[in-house]
Tab-separated table of C-alpha atoms and ligand atoms in Angstrom:
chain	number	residue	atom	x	y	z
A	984	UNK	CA	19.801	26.487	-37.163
A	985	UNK	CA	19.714	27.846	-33.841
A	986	UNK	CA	21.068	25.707	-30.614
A	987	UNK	CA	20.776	26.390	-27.146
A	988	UNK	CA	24.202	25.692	-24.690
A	989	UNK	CA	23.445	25.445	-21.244
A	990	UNK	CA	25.911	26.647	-18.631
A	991	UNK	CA	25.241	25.661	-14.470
A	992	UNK	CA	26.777	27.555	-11.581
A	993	UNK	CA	25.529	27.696	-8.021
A	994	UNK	CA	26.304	30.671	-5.526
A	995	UNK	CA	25.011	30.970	-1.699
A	996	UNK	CA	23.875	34.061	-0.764
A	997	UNK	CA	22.067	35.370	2.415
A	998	UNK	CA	18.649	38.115	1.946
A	999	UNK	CA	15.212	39.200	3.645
A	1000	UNK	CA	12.485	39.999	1.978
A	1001	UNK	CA	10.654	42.629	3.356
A	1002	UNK	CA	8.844	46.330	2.086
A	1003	UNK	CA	10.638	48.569	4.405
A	1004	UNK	CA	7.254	50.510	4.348
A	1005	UNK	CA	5.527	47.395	6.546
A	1006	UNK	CA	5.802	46.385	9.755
A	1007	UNK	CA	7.591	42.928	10.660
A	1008	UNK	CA	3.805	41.494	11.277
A	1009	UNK	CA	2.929	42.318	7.591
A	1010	UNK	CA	5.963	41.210	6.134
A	1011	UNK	CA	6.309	38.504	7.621
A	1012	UNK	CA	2.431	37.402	6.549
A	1013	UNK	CA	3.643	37.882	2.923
A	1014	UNK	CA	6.864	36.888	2.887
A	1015	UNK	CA	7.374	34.190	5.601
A	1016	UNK	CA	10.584	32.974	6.250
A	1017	UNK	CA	12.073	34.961	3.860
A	1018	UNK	CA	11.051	37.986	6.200
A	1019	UNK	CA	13.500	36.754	9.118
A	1020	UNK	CA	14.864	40.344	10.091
A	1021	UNK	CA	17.970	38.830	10.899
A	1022	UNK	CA	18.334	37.213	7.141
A	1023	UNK	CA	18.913	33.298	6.224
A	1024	UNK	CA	20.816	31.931	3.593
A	1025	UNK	CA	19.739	29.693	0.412
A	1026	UNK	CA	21.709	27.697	-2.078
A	1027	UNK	CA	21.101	29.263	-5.358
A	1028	UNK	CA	21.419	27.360	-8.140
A	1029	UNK	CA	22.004	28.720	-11.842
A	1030	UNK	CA	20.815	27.732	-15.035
A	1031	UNK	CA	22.300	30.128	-18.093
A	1032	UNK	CA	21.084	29.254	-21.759
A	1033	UNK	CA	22.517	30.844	-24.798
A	1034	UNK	CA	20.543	30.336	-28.139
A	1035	UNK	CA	21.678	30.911	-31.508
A	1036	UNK	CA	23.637	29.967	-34.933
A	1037	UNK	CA	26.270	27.379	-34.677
A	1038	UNK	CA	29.418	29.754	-35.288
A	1039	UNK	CA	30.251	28.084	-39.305
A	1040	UNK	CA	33.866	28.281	-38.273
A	1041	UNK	CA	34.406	27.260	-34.431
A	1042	UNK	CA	30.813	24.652	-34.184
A	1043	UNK	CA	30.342	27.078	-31.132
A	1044	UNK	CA	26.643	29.089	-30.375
A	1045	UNK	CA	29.531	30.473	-27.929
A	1046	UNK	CA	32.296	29.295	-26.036
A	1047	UNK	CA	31.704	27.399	-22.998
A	1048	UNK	CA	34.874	28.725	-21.603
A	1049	UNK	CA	33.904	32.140	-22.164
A	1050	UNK	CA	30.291	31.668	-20.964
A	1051	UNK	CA	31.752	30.290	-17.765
A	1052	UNK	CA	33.908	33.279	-16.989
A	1053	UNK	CA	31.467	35.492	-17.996
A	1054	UNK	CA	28.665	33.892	-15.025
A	1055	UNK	CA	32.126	33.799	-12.857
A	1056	UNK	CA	32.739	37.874	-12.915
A	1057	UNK	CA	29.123	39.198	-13.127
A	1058	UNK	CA	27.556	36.529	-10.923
A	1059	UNK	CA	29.449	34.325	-8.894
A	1060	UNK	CA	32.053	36.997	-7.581
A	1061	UNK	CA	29.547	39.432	-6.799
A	1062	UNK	CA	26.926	37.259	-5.189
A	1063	UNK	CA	28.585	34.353	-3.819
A	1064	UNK	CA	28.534	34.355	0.334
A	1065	UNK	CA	27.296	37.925	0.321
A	1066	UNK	CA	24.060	39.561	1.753
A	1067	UNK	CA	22.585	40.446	-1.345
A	1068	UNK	CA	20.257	43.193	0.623
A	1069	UNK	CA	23.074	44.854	2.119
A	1070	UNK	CA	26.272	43.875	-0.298
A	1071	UNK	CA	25.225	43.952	-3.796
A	1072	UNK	CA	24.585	47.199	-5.002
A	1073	UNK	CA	21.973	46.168	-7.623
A	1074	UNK	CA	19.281	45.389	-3.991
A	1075	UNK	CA	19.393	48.030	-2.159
A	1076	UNK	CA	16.446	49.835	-3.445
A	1077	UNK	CA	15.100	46.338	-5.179
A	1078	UNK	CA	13.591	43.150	-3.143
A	1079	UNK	CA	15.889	40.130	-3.348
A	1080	UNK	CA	13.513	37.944	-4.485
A	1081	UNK	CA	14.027	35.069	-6.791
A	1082	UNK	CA	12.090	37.057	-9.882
A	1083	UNK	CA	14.126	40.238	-9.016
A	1084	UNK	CA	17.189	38.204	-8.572
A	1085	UNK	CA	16.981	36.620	-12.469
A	1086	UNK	CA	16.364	39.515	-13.851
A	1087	UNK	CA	19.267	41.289	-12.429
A	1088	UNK	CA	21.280	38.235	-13.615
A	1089	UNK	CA	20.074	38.304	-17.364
A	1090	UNK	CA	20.431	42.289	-17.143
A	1091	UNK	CA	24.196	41.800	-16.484
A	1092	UNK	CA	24.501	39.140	-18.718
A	1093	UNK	CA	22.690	40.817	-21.299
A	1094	UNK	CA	26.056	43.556	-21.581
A	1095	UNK	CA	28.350	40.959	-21.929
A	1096	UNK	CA	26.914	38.221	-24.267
A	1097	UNK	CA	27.287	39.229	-27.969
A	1098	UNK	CA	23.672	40.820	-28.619
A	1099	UNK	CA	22.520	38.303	-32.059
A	1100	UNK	CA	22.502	35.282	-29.281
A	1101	UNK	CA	19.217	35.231	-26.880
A	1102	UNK	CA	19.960	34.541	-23.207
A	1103	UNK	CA	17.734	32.875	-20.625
A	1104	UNK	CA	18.035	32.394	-16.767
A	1105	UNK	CA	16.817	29.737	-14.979
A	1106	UNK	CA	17.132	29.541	-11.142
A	1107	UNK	CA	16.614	27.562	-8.423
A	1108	UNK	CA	15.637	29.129	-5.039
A	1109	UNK	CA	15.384	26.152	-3.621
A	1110	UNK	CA	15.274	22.793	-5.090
A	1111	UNK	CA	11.451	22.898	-6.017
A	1112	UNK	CA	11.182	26.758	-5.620
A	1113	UNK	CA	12.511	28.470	-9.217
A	1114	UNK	CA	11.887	30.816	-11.674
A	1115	UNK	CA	12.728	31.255	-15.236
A	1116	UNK	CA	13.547	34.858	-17.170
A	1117	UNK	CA	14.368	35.226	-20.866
A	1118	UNK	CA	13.915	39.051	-21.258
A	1119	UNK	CA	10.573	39.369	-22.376
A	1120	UNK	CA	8.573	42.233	-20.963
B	2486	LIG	NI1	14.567	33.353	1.520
């Protein structure tokens, strides 16, 4: 019997979305907003499921405590208030975008999450902007 336990967390982070290869006319065609040379900011907000057996001896798929530290160190330090094109290693060869953005997020969770339970990432750009990511090519 497989359950899924749902962890939120929430970071703000600044980016720009841009192919360094294009003019700010072209980018900014594609990208909009998101293109502001100077950056902008968005509320992010974090959805992390874990699915799998009900641990026979705790009632835990895993422990919420653990799950929380775990988004804490690999996502909330690391992203939270910083300029993800310029500050977080894993973007500076790799568009900040929200897809690009979950997948890094399940990536890093994927190393510390016990590999029998499946992960999946939801999150929210923007309140009706979001993307979902469970590691399926
Ligand atoms: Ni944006």
């Amino acid at each position: 019997m497989n359950v899924t336990v749902y962890r939120k967390a929430h970071f703000n982070a600044a980016h720009r979305l841009f192919v360094p290869e294009w003019d700010d006319e072209r980018n900014a065609q594609v990208f909009g907003k998101c293109s502001n040379p100077n950056y902008h900011g968005h509320n992010y907000e974090l959805e992390v499921g874990v699915t799998g057996p009900v641990d026979s001896t705790t009632g835990f798929v895993i422990s919420l405590d653990v799950l929380k530290k775990i988004i804490k160190e690999e996502v909330e330090d690391p992203f939270d208030h910083k300029n993800l094109n310029v500050e977080v290693p894993e973007f500076a060869n790799l568009i900040p975008t929200a897809e690009h953005i979950a997948i890094v997020i399940w990536n890093k969770l994927r190393t510390k999450i016990e590999s029998h339970l499946d992960i999946s990432i939801t999150l929210y750009e923007t309140p009706r902007n979001f993307v979902k990511y469970n590691g399926a090519s």
